[in-house]
Amino acid sequence: TLSAPSWRAAGLSRAEWVEATMPRWFELVEPVSDGVTAATSAALRKQMGELGPGAFGDAAPPGLPPGFDPAQMLEQWAPMLGNLSRQMFAAQLGQAVGTLAAEVVTGTEVGLPITEPGVVALLPGNVHAMAEALEIDEAQVRLYLAVREAARIRLFSEVPWLGPQLLAAVAEYARNITIDTDAIESALTSVDPSDPEALRTALQGNLFTPSPTPAQQVALGRLETFLALAEGWVDHVTERTTVRHLPQSAALAETIRRRRVGGAAERTFAGLVGLELRPRRLRDAANLWAALEDAGGASLRDGRWAHPDLAPTAADLDDPIGYVERATGRAAEPGTEESLGVDLDTVLKGILEEAERSGTAGGEAPGGQPGDPGEEPGDDAR
């Protein structure tokens, strides 16, 4: 029931996807970049300060004045060292995003609004590679992925608070990251501070080890919940749309689920900000959306996006039936036989049975043609 936004379709090469998404990537990792830069400068200042004036003694390099103070030299180099550190992190970001570009098949497959609003984008080269690997007709793969991307773009467009909440949770996590200063100091011990290229090489590796703080744990929980809700909704509406028309929709849905676990997006975020970008409660979220639709149709399901206070929480994913009852106004009185007898498997039984009846070869429902009104398959409820 979410309105279709003003949108356009686009086929992107890998380089075009990198160019289109890089501004958002920079925004997401900027807090970490600032932290690495500050930690690197502090480590250098500490090491130079320990040397003190006359540290080189008789072995001072030619041209250095008597009583040369390395710490003073460092202060003169501070702006250059800061730039080197930022360039190092930018190079690491570019390498990570370039690797990600070789695997993503749609513009926002990572689950975040990192492309221009309203653009439904596919990467045809990567789509072709996926179809070949799966040995599925490429037209089916392309259409299935286009439906998923269109659903996600519609969600981000018509639920204006969702995208900012996701990005804010990533930024909050990155802002509170702890830089491993010991690793940086160790790397700089064997480096000639007067050689900028040696410094850049030493800092090129992953020299920070995040230690989750309480603030990060809160941000991570919020991020995982919103990711699960968004991707669970996309999974559900995509299945509802494609199961009647694409014979291989179930196989493609399973492929998408597997790509999420240990996939390129997760590895990229883990390397850049120490964050596992994984919607751990995705199946619970998909079941919840299916239960909402079963109880009150698509209008009840999609209406829960109207405001952040209406959207399910992590606690609601633990108790989807209670959430559905509250959403429909049919919650039982606490302590009654009705409330005590509610069981998730029983409530979802009808959804599962309908999915089995609809999941025939070719996507045709028994006794009807593909696309008959009233069909309510729900593979995600499994």
Coordinates of C-alpha atoms in Angstrom, one line a residue:
T1 CA 0.0 0.0 0.0
L2 CA 3.0 2.3 0.1
S3 CA 2.8 4.8 -2.8
A4 CA 5.2 4.4 -5.7
P5 CA 7.7 7.3 -5.6
S6 CA 9.0 9.2 -8.6
W7 CA 11.7 6.8 -9.7
R8 CA 14.0 5.9 -12.6
A9 CA 15.7 2.7 -13.6
A10 CA 19.4 2.4 -14.1
G11 CA 22.0 -0.2 -15.2
L12 CA 25.3 0.6 -13.5
S13 CA 28.8 -0.7 -14.2
R14 CA 30.9 -1.6 -11.1
A15 CA 32.8 1.7 -11.5
E16 CA 29.6 3.7 -11.8
W17 CA 28.2 2.0 -8.6
V18 CA 31.4 3.0 -6.7
E19 CA 31.1 6.6 -8.0
A20 CA 27.4 6.8 -7.1
T21 CA 27.8 5.4 -3.6
M22 CA 31.2 6.7 -2.5
P23 CA 29.9 10.0 -1.0
R24 CA 27.7 8.0 1.4
W25 CA 30.5 5.6 2.3
F26 CA 32.7 8.6 3.2
E27 CA 30.0 9.9 5.5
L28 CA 29.6 6.5 7.2
V29 CA 33.3 5.9 8.0
E30 CA 34.3 9.5 8.6
P31 CA 34.1 9.2 12.4
V32 CA 36.5 6.2 12.2
S33 CA 38.8 8.0 9.9
D34 CA 39.0 10.9 12.3
G35 CA 39.7 8.5 15.2
V36 CA 42.5 6.7 13.3
T37 CA 44.1 10.1 12.4
A38 CA 44.0 11.3 15.9
A39 CA 45.4 8.1 17.3
T40 CA 48.2 8.0 14.7
S41 CA 49.3 11.6 15.5
A42 CA 49.2 10.9 19.3
A43 CA 51.3 7.8 18.8
L44 CA 53.9 9.7 16.8
R45 CA 54.0 12.5 19.3
K46 CA 54.5 10.1 22.1
Q47 CA 57.4 8.4 20.4
M48 CA 59.1 11.6 19.3
G49 CA 58.6 13.1 22.7
E50 CA 60.4 10.2 24.3
L51 CA 63.4 10.8 22.1
G52 CA 63.9 14.4 23.3
P53 CA 66.7 16.8 22.2
G54 CA 70.0 15.3 21.2
A55 CA 68.4 11.8 20.8
F56 CA 70.6 11.1 17.8
G57 CA 73.9 11.9 19.6
D58 CA 76.9 11.6 17.4
A59 CA 74.9 9.5 14.9
A60 CA 72.7 12.4 13.9
P61 CA 72.0 12.5 10.1
P62 CA 74.1 15.1 8.2
G63 CA 72.6 18.5 8.1
L64 CA 70.8 18.4 11.5
P65 CA 71.7 21.2 13.9
P66 CA 73.2 20.5 17.3
G67 CA 70.5 19.6 19.9
F68 CA 68.0 18.8 17.3
D69 CA 64.6 18.1 18.9
P70 CA 62.5 15.5 17.0
A71 CA 59.4 16.6 18.8
Q72 CA 59.6 20.1 17.3
M73 CA 60.0 18.6 13.9
L74 CA 56.9 16.5 14.5
E75 CA 54.9 19.6 15.2
Q76 CA 55.9 21.1 11.9
W77 CA 55.0 17.8 10.2
A78 CA 51.6 17.5 12.0
P79 CA 49.4 18.7 9.1
M80 CA 51.2 16.4 6.6
L81 CA 50.9 13.4 9.0
G82 CA 47.2 14.0 9.4
N83 CA 46.8 14.1 5.6
L84 CA 48.8 10.9 5.2
S85 CA 46.6 9.2 7.8
R86 CA 43.4 10.3 6.1
Q87 CA 44.8 9.3 2.7
M88 CA 45.6 5.9 4.1
F89 CA 42.1 5.4 5.4
A90 CA 40.6 6.7 2.1
A91 CA 42.7 4.1 0.2
Q92 CA 41.4 1.4 2.5
L93 CA 37.9 2.5 2.0
G94 CA 38.3 2.6 -1.8
Q95 CA 39.7 -0.9 -1.8
A96 CA 36.9 -2.2 0.3
V97 CA 34.1 -0.5 -1.8
G98 CA 35.8 -1.7 -5.0
T99 CA 35.8 -5.3 -3.7
L100 CA 32.1 -4.9 -2.7
A101 CA 31.3 -3.6 -6.2
A102 CA 32.5 -6.9 -7.7
E103 CA 29.7 -8.7 -5.8
V104 CA 26.6 -6.5 -5.3
V105 CA 23.9 -7.0 -7.8
T106 CA 21.6 -4.0 -7.0
G107 CA 22.2 -0.5 -5.9
T108 CA 21.1 -0.9 -2.2
E109 CA 21.7 -4.6 -1.7
V110 CA 23.7 -3.8 1.5
G111 CA 20.4 -2.7 3.0
L112 CA 21.3 1.0 3.4
P113 CA 20.1 3.9 1.3
I114 CA 23.5 4.6 -0.3
T115 CA 22.4 5.5 -3.8
E116 CA 20.5 8.5 -5.1
P117 CA 16.9 8.6 -3.9
G118 CA 14.4 7.1 -6.3
V119 CA 17.0 5.2 -8.4
V120 CA 16.2 1.5 -9.0
A121 CA 19.6 0.3 -10.0
L122 CA 21.0 -3.1 -11.1
L123 CA 24.6 -4.1 -12.0
P124 CA 24.0 -6.1 -15.2
G125 CA 27.5 -7.6 -15.2
N126 CA 27.1 -9.0 -11.7
V127 CA 23.6 -10.1 -12.4
H128 CA 24.8 -12.1 -15.4
A129 CA 27.5 -13.8 -13.3
M130 CA 24.9 -14.7 -10.6
A131 CA 22.5 -16.2 -13.2
E132 CA 25.4 -18.3 -14.7
A133 CA 26.5 -19.5 -11.2
L134 CA 22.9 -20.5 -10.3
E135 CA 22.1 -21.9 -13.8
I136 CA 18.8 -20.0 -13.8
D137 CA 17.4 -18.1 -16.7
E138 CA 18.9 -14.6 -16.6
A139 CA 15.6 -12.9 -17.3
Q140 CA 14.1 -14.4 -14.2
V141 CA 17.1 -13.4 -12.1
R142 CA 17.0 -9.9 -13.4
L143 CA 13.3 -9.5 -12.8
Y144 CA 13.5 -11.0 -9.3
L145 CA 16.3 -8.6 -8.3
A146 CA 14.5 -5.7 -9.8
V147 CA 11.4 -6.4 -7.7
R148 CA 13.5 -6.6 -4.6
E149 CA 15.3 -3.3 -5.4
A150 CA 12.0 -1.5 -6.3
A151 CA 10.5 -2.7 -3.0
R152 CA 13.5 -1.4 -1.0
I153 CA 13.5 1.9 -2.9
R154 CA 9.8 2.4 -2.3
L155 CA 10.2 1.6 1.4
F156 CA 13.1 4.1 1.8
S157 CA 11.1 6.7 -0.1
E158 CA 7.7 6.4 1.6
V159 CA 9.1 5.8 5.1
P160 CA 11.2 9.0 5.4
W161 CA 12.5 8.2 9.0
L162 CA 13.8 4.7 8.2
G163 CA 16.9 5.6 6.1
P164 CA 18.1 8.3 8.5
Q165 CA 17.7 5.9 11.4
L166 CA 19.8 3.2 9.8
L167 CA 22.5 5.6 8.8
A168 CA 22.5 7.3 12.2
A169 CA 22.9 3.9 13.9
V170 CA 26.0 3.2 11.8
A171 CA 27.4 6.6 12.5
E172 CA 26.8 6.3 16.2
Y173 CA 28.6 3.0 16.3
A174 CA 31.5 4.4 14.3
R175 CA 31.7 7.5 16.5
N176 CA 32.2 5.4 19.6
I177 CA 34.8 3.0 18.2
T178 CA 38.0 2.4 20.2
I179 CA 41.2 2.7 18.2
D180 CA 43.9 0.2 19.0
T181 CA 46.7 2.7 19.8
D182 CA 49.1 -0.1 20.9
A183 CA 48.9 -1.6 17.4
I184 CA 49.6 1.8 15.8
E185 CA 52.5 2.5 18.1
S186 CA 54.0 -0.9 17.4
A187 CA 53.7 -0.3 13.6
L188 CA 55.4 3.1 13.9
T189 CA 58.3 1.8 16.0
S190 CA 60.2 0.5 12.9
V191 CA 59.3 3.4 10.6
D192 CA 61.5 6.3 9.7
P193 CA 59.3 9.3 10.6
S194 CA 61.0 11.4 8.0
D195 CA 59.8 9.0 5.2
P196 CA 56.2 9.9 4.4
E197 CA 55.8 6.8 2.1
A198 CA 57.1 4.5 4.9
L199 CA 54.5 6.0 7.3
R200 CA 51.7 5.5 4.7
T201 CA 52.7 1.9 4.2
A202 CA 52.9 1.1 7.9
L203 CA 49.4 2.6 8.5
Q204 CA 47.8 0.9 5.5
G205 CA 46.8 -2.2 7.4
N206 CA 43.9 -2.7 9.7
L207 CA 45.5 -1.1 12.7
F208 CA 42.5 -0.6 14.9
T209 CA 40.6 -3.2 16.9
P210 CA 37.2 -2.0 18.0
S211 CA 36.1 -2.8 21.5
P212 CA 32.3 -2.4 21.7
T213 CA 31.3 0.1 24.3
P214 CA 27.8 0.3 25.9
A215 CA 26.9 3.1 23.5
Q216 CA 28.0 0.9 20.6
Q217 CA 26.0 -2.0 21.9
V218 CA 22.8 0.1 21.9
A219 CA 23.5 1.5 18.4
L220 CA 24.2 -2.1 17.2
G221 CA 21.0 -3.4 18.6
R222 CA 19.0 -0.6 17.0
L223 CA 20.7 -1.1 13.7
E224 CA 20.1 -4.8 13.7
T225 CA 16.5 -4.4 14.5
F226 CA 15.8 -1.8 11.8
L227 CA 17.8 -3.8 9.2
A228 CA 15.8 -6.9 10.1
L229 CA 12.5 -5.1 9.8
A230 CA 13.4 -3.5 6.5
E231 CA 14.9 -6.6 4.9
G232 CA 12.2 -8.8 6.3
W233 CA 9.5 -6.6 4.7
V234 CA 11.4 -6.6 1.4
D235 CA 11.6 -10.4 1.6
H236 CA 7.9 -10.8 2.3
V237 CA 6.5 -8.4 -0.3
T238 CA 9.0 -9.7 -2.9
E239 CA 7.9 -13.3 -2.3
R240 CA 4.2 -12.2 -2.4
T241 CA 4.8 -10.6 -5.8
T242 CA 7.1 -13.1 -7.5
V243 CA 5.9 -16.6 -6.3
R244 CA 3.0 -16.5 -8.8
H245 CA 5.0 -15.6 -11.8
L246 CA 8.6 -16.7 -11.4
P247 CA 9.2 -20.5 -11.1
Q248 CA 12.6 -20.0 -9.6
S249 CA 11.6 -17.4 -7.0
A250 CA 12.1 -19.7 -4.0
A251 CA 15.6 -20.7 -5.2
L252 CA 16.5 -17.0 -5.7
A253 CA 15.1 -16.1 -2.3
E254 CA 17.3 -18.8 -0.7
T255 CA 20.3 -17.4 -2.6
I256 CA 19.7 -13.9 -1.2
R257 CA 19.5 -15.3 2.3
R258 CA 22.8 -17.1 1.9
R259 CA 24.5 -14.0 0.5
R260 CA 23.7 -12.1 3.6
V261 CA 25.7 -14.4 5.9
G262 CA 29.4 -13.6 5.7
G263 CA 28.8 -11.7 2.5
A264 CA 30.7 -8.9 0.9
A265 CA 28.8 -6.2 2.8
E266 CA 29.4 -7.7 6.2
R267 CA 33.2 -8.1 5.4
T268 CA 33.4 -4.5 4.2
F269 CA 31.8 -3.0 7.3
A270 CA 33.8 -5.4 9.6
G271 CA 37.1 -4.2 8.0
L272 CA 36.2 -0.5 8.1
V273 CA 34.3 0.1 11.3
G274 CA 34.4 -3.3 13.0
L275 CA 30.7 -3.7 12.5
E276 CA 28.9 -6.9 11.4
L277 CA 26.2 -5.6 9.2
R278 CA 23.9 -8.5 9.6
P279 CA 20.1 -8.5 10.2
R280 CA 20.2 -11.4 12.7
R281 CA 16.4 -11.2 13.4
L282 CA 15.4 -11.2 9.7
R283 CA 13.4 -14.4 9.7
D284 CA 11.5 -13.3 12.9
A285 CA 10.8 -10.0 11.1
A286 CA 9.5 -11.7 8.0
N287 CA 7.2 -13.8 10.1
L288 CA 5.9 -10.8 11.9
W289 CA 5.1 -8.9 8.7
A290 CA 3.4 -12.1 7.4
A291 CA 1.3 -12.4 10.6
L292 CA 0.3 -8.7 10.3
E293 CA -0.9 -9.2 6.8
D294 CA -2.7 -12.4 7.7
A295 CA -4.5 -10.5 10.5
G296 CA -5.4 -7.3 8.7
G297 CA -4.2 -7.3 5.1
A298 CA -1.5 -5.2 3.5
S299 CA -2.9 -2.0 4.9
L300 CA -2.2 -3.2 8.5
R301 CA 1.2 -4.5 7.5
D302 CA 2.4 -1.4 5.8
G303 CA 0.6 1.0 8.2
R304 CA 3.1 0.1 10.9
W305 CA 5.8 2.1 9.0
A306 CA 3.8 5.3 9.5
H307 CA 5.8 6.4 12.6
P308 CA 8.8 5.0 14.5
D309 CA 6.6 4.5 17.6
L310 CA 4.3 2.1 15.6
A311 CA 7.1 0.0 14.1
P312 CA 8.0 -3.3 15.8
T313 CA 10.9 -3.3 18.3
A314 CA 13.3 -6.0 19.2
A315 CA 11.0 -7.1 22.0
D316 CA 8.1 -7.3 19.5
L317 CA 10.3 -9.7 17.4
D318 CA 10.4 -11.9 20.5
D319 CA 6.6 -11.8 20.8
P320 CA 5.1 -11.3 17.3
I321 CA 1.7 -12.6 18.3
G322 CA 1.4 -10.1 21.1
Y323 CA 2.4 -7.3 18.7
V324 CA -0.2 -8.4 16.1
E325 CA -2.9 -8.5 18.8
R326 CA -2.0 -4.9 19.9
A327 CA -1.9 -3.7 16.3
T328 CA -5.4 -5.2 15.6
G329 CA -6.8 -4.1 19.0
R330 CA -7.6 -7.7 19.8
A331 CA -5.2 -8.3 22.7
A332 CA -6.5 -10.7 25.3
E333 CA -6.8 -9.8 29.0
P334 CA -3.7 -10.9 30.9
G335 CA -4.1 -14.2 32.7
T336 CA -7.1 -15.4 30.7
E337 CA -7.2 -18.8 29.0
E338 CA -7.2 -17.1 25.6
S339 CA -4.0 -15.2 26.4
L340 CA -2.2 -18.2 27.9
G341 CA -3.2 -20.4 24.9
V342 CA -1.7 -18.3 22.2
D343 CA 1.0 -20.1 20.3
L344 CA 3.1 -18.7 17.5
D345 CA 3.1 -22.0 15.5
T346 CA -0.7 -22.2 15.7
V347 CA -1.2 -18.6 14.6
L348 CA 1.2 -19.0 11.7
K349 CA -0.2 -22.4 10.6
G350 CA -2.7 -20.8 8.3
I351 CA 0.0 -18.8 6.6
L352 CA 2.2 -21.9 6.1
E353 CA -0.7 -23.9 4.7
E354 CA -1.5 -21.2 2.3
A355 CA 2.1 -21.0 1.2
E356 CA 2.2 -24.8 0.6
R357 CA -1.0 -24.6 -1.5
S358 CA 0.4 -21.7 -3.5
G359 CA 3.9 -23.1 -3.9
T360 CA 3.1 -25.4 -6.8
A361 CA 5.3 -25.7 -9.9
G362 CA 5.3 -22.6 -12.0
G363 CA 3.9 -20.6 -9.2
E364 CA 0.2 -21.4 -10.1
A365 CA -2.2 -21.7 -7.2
P366 CA -4.5 -24.8 -7.3
G367 CA -7.8 -24.1 -9.1
G368 CA -6.7 -20.7 -10.4
Q369 CA -4.3 -18.9 -12.7
P370 CA -1.2 -17.0 -11.7
G371 CA -2.2 -13.7 -10.1
D372 CA -5.7 -14.7 -9.0
P373 CA -7.0 -12.3 -6.4
G374 CA -7.0 -13.7 -2.9
E375 CA -3.8 -15.7 -3.1
E376 CA -1.7 -15.0 0.0
P377 CA 1.5 -17.1 -0.3
G378 CA 4.0 -16.5 2.5
D379 CA 7.2 -18.4 2.0
D380 CA 8.9 -16.0 4.4
A381 CA 6.7 -17.4 7.2
R382 CA 8.7 -20.6 7.0

